[in-house]
mmCIF file of C-alpha atoms and ligand atoms in Angstrom:
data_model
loop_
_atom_site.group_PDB
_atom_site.id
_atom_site.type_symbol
_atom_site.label_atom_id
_atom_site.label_comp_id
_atom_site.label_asym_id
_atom_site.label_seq_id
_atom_site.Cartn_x
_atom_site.Cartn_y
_atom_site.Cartn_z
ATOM 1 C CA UNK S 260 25.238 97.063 25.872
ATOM 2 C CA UNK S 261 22.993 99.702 24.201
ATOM 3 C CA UNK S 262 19.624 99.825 24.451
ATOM 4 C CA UNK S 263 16.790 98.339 21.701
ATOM 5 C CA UNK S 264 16.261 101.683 19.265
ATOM 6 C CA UNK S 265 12.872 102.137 18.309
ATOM 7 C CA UNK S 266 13.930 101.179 14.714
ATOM 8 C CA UNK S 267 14.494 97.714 16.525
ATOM 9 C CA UNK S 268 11.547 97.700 18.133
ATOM 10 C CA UNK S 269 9.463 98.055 15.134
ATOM 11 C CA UNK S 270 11.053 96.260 13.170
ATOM 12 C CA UNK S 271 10.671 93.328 16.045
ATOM 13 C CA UNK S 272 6.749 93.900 16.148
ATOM 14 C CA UNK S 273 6.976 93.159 12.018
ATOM 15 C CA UNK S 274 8.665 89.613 13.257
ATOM 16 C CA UNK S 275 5.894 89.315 15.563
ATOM 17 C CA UNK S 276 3.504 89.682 12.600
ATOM 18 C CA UNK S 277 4.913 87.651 10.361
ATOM 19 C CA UNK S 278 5.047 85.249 12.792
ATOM 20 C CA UNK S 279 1.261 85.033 12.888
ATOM 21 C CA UNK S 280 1.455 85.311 9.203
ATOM 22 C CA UNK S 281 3.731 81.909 9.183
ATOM 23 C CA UNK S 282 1.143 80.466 12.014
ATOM 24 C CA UNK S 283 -2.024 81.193 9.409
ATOM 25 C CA UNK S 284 -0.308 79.340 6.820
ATOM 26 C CA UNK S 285 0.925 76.395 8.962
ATOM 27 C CA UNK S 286 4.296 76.671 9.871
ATOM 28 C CA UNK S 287 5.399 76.846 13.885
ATOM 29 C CA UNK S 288 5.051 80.560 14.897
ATOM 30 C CA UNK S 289 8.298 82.457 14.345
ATOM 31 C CA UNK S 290 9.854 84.699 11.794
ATOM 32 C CA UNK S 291 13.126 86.746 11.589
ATOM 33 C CA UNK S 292 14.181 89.255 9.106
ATOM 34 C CA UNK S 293 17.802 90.541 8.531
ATOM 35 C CA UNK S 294 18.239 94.532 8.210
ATOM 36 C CA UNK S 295 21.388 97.020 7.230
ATOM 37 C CA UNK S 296 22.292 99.899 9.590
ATOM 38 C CA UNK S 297 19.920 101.841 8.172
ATOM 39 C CA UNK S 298 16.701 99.569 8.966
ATOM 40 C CA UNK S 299 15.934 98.443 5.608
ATOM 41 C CA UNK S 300 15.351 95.052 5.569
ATOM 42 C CA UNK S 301 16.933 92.743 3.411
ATOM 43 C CA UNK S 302 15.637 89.279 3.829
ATOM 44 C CA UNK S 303 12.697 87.888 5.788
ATOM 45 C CA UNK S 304 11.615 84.353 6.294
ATOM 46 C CA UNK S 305 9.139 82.748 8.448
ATOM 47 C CA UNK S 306 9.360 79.369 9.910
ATOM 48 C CA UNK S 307 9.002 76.741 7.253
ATOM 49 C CA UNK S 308 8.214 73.491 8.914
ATOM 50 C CA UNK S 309 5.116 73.217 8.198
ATOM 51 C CA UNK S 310 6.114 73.626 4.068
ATOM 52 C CA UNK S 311 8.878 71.517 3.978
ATOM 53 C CA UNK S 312 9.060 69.279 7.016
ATOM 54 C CA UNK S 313 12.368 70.299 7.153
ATOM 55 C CA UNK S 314 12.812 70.537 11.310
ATOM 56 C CA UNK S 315 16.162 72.700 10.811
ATOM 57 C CA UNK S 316 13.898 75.263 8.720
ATOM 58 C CA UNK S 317 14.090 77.812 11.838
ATOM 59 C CA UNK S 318 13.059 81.006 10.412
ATOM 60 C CA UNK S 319 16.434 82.745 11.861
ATOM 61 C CA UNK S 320 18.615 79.772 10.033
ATOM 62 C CA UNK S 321 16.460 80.170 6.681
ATOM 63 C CA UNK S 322 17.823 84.107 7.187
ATOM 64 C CA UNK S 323 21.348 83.265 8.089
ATOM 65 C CA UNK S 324 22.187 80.663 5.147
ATOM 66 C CA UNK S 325 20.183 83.127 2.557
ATOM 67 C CA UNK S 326 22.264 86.379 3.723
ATOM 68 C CA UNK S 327 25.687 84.261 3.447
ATOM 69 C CA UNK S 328 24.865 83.229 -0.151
ATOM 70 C CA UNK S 329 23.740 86.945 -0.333
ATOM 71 C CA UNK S 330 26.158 89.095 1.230
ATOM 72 C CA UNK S 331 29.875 88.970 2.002
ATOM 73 C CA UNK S 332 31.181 89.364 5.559
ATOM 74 C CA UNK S 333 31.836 93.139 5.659
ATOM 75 C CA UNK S 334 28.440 93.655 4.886
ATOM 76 C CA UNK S 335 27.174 91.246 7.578
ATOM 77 C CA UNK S 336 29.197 92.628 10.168
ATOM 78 C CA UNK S 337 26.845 95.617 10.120
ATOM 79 C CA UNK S 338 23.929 94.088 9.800
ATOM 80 C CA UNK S 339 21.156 92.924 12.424
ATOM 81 C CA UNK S 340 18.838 89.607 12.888
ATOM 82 C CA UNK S 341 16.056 90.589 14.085
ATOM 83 C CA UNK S 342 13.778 87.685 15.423
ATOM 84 C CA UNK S 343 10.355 87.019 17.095
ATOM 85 C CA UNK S 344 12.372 84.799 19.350
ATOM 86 C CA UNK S 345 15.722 84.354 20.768
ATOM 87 C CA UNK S 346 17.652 82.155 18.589
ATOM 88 C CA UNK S 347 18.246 78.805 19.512
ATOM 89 C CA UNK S 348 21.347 77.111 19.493
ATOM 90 C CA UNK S 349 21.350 76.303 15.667
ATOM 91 C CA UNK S 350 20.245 79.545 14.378
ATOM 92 C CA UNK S 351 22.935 81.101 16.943
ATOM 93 C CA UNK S 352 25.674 79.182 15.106
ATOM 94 C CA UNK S 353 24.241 79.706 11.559
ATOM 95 C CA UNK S 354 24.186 83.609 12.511
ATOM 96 C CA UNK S 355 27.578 83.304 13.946
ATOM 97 C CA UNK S 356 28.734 81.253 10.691
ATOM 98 C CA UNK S 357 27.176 84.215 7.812
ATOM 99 C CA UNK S 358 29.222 86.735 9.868
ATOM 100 C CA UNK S 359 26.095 88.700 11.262
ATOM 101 C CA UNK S 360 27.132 91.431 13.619
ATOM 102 C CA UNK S 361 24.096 92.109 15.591
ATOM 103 C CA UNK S 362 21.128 89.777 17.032
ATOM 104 C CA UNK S 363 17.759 91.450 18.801
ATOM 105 C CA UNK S 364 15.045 89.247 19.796
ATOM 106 C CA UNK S 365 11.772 89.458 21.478
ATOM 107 C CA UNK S 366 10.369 85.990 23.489
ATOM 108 C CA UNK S 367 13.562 84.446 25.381
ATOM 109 C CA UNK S 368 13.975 80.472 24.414
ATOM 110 C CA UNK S 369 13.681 80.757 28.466
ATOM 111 C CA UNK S 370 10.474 81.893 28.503
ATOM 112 C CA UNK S 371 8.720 80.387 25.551
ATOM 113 C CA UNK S 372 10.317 76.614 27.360
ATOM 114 C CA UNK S 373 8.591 77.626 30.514
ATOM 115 C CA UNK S 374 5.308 79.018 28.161
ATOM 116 C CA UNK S 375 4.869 75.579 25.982
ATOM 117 C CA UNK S 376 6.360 73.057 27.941
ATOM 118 C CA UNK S 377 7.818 70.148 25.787
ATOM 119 C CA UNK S 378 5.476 70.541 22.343
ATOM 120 C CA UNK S 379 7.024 66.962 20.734
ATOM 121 C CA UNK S 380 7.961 69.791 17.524
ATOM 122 C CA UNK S 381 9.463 72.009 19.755
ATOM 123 C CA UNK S 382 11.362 70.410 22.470
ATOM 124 C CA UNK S 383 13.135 73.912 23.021
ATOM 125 C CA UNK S 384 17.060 74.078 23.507
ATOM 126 C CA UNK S 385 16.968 76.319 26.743
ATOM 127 C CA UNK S 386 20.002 77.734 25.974
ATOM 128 C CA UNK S 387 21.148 81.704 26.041
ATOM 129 C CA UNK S 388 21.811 82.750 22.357
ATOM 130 C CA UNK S 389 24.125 84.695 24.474
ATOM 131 C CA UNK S 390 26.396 81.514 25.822
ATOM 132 C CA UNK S 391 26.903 79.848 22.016
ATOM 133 C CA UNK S 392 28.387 83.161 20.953
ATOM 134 C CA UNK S 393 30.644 83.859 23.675
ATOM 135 C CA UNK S 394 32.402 80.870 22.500
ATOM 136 C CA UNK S 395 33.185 82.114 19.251
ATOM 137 C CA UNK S 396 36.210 83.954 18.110
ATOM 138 C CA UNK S 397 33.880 86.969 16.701
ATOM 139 C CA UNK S 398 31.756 89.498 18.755
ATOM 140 C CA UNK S 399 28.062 89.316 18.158
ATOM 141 C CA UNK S 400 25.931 91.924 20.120
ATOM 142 C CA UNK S 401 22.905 91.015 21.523
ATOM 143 C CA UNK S 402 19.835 92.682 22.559
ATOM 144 C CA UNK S 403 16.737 90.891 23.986
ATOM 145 C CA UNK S 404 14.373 89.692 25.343
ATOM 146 C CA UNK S 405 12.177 92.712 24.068
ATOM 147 C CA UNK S 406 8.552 92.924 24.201
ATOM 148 C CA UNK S 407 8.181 89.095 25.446
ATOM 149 C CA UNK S 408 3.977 89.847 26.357
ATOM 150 C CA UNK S 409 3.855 90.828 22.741
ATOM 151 C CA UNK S 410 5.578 88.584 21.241
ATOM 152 C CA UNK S 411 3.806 85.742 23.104
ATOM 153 C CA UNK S 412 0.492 86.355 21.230
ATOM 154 C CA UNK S 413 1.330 84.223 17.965
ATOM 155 C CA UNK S 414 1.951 81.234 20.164
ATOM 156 C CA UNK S 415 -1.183 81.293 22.263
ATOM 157 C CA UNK S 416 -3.648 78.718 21.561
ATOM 158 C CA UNK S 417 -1.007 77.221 19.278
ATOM 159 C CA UNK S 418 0.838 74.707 21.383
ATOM 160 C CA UNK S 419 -2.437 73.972 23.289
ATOM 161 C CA UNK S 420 -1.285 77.198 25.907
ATOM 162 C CA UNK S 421 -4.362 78.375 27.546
HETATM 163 ZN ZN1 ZN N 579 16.465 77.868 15.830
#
């Protein structure tokens, strides 16, 4: 597996910003983005929880259903999800479902279980992104966890972490 590119990388610290950008506006602290080959980023969505009350309104699965209604599949194929945090087991299936080649995250849903501990609105899935797509029928490369110190920042303080 290849190594994070520095496009990746910045374009994971502007996931780790808009996370704190979905935070200030009261949503649960996450945000993805989807980009082409080239880094130019496509779509973006924070979590939306807090808007909506809608508890499937992940920021990666707000992403995935918007670039299927976008984009065909041959375009998805060589594109990337970038998120602040590893995709859970939804948002791994609704990237798998719109066809998108590539994932890179930063805080592993490992890490931010052991960080938050069971938050009643986030009762994380601690399960590898990596596991739900190895039992598809379509390759999706992975990169992560990236940055996880960095991307820990929009969550601190927010789930009562110290
Ligand atoms: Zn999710």
């Amino acid at each position: 597996m290849p190594d994070a590119t520095p496009q990746d990388l910045a374009l994971l610290r502007r996931c780790f910003a808009a996370a704190e950008a979905a935070r200030k506006a009261g949503n649960h602290p996450f945000a993805a983005l989807l980009a082409d080959e080239t880094g130019a980023v496509l779509i973006e969505a924070g979590n939306a929880f807090g808007d909506t009350h809608d508890a499937t309104a992940h920021a990666e699965r707000l992403v995935a259903t918007e670039a299927s209604r976008r984009f065909g599949a041959e375009r998805l194929r060589r594109c990337t999800l970038v998120t602040s945090a590893e995709p859970c087991a939804m948002c791994a299936g609704a990237t798998y479902w719109a066809g998108i080649g590539r994932v890179v995250y930063g805080l592993s849903e490992h890490r931010l279980k052991e960080e938050i501990g069971p938050h009643p609105e986030n009762l994380t899935l601690d399960l590898p992104c990596r596991t739900v797509f190895a039992a598809g029928q379509r390759e999706v490369a992975v990169i992560g966890p990236l940055l996880e110190e960095e991307a820990l920042v929009a969550h601190r303080g927010f789930w009562a972490l110290p």
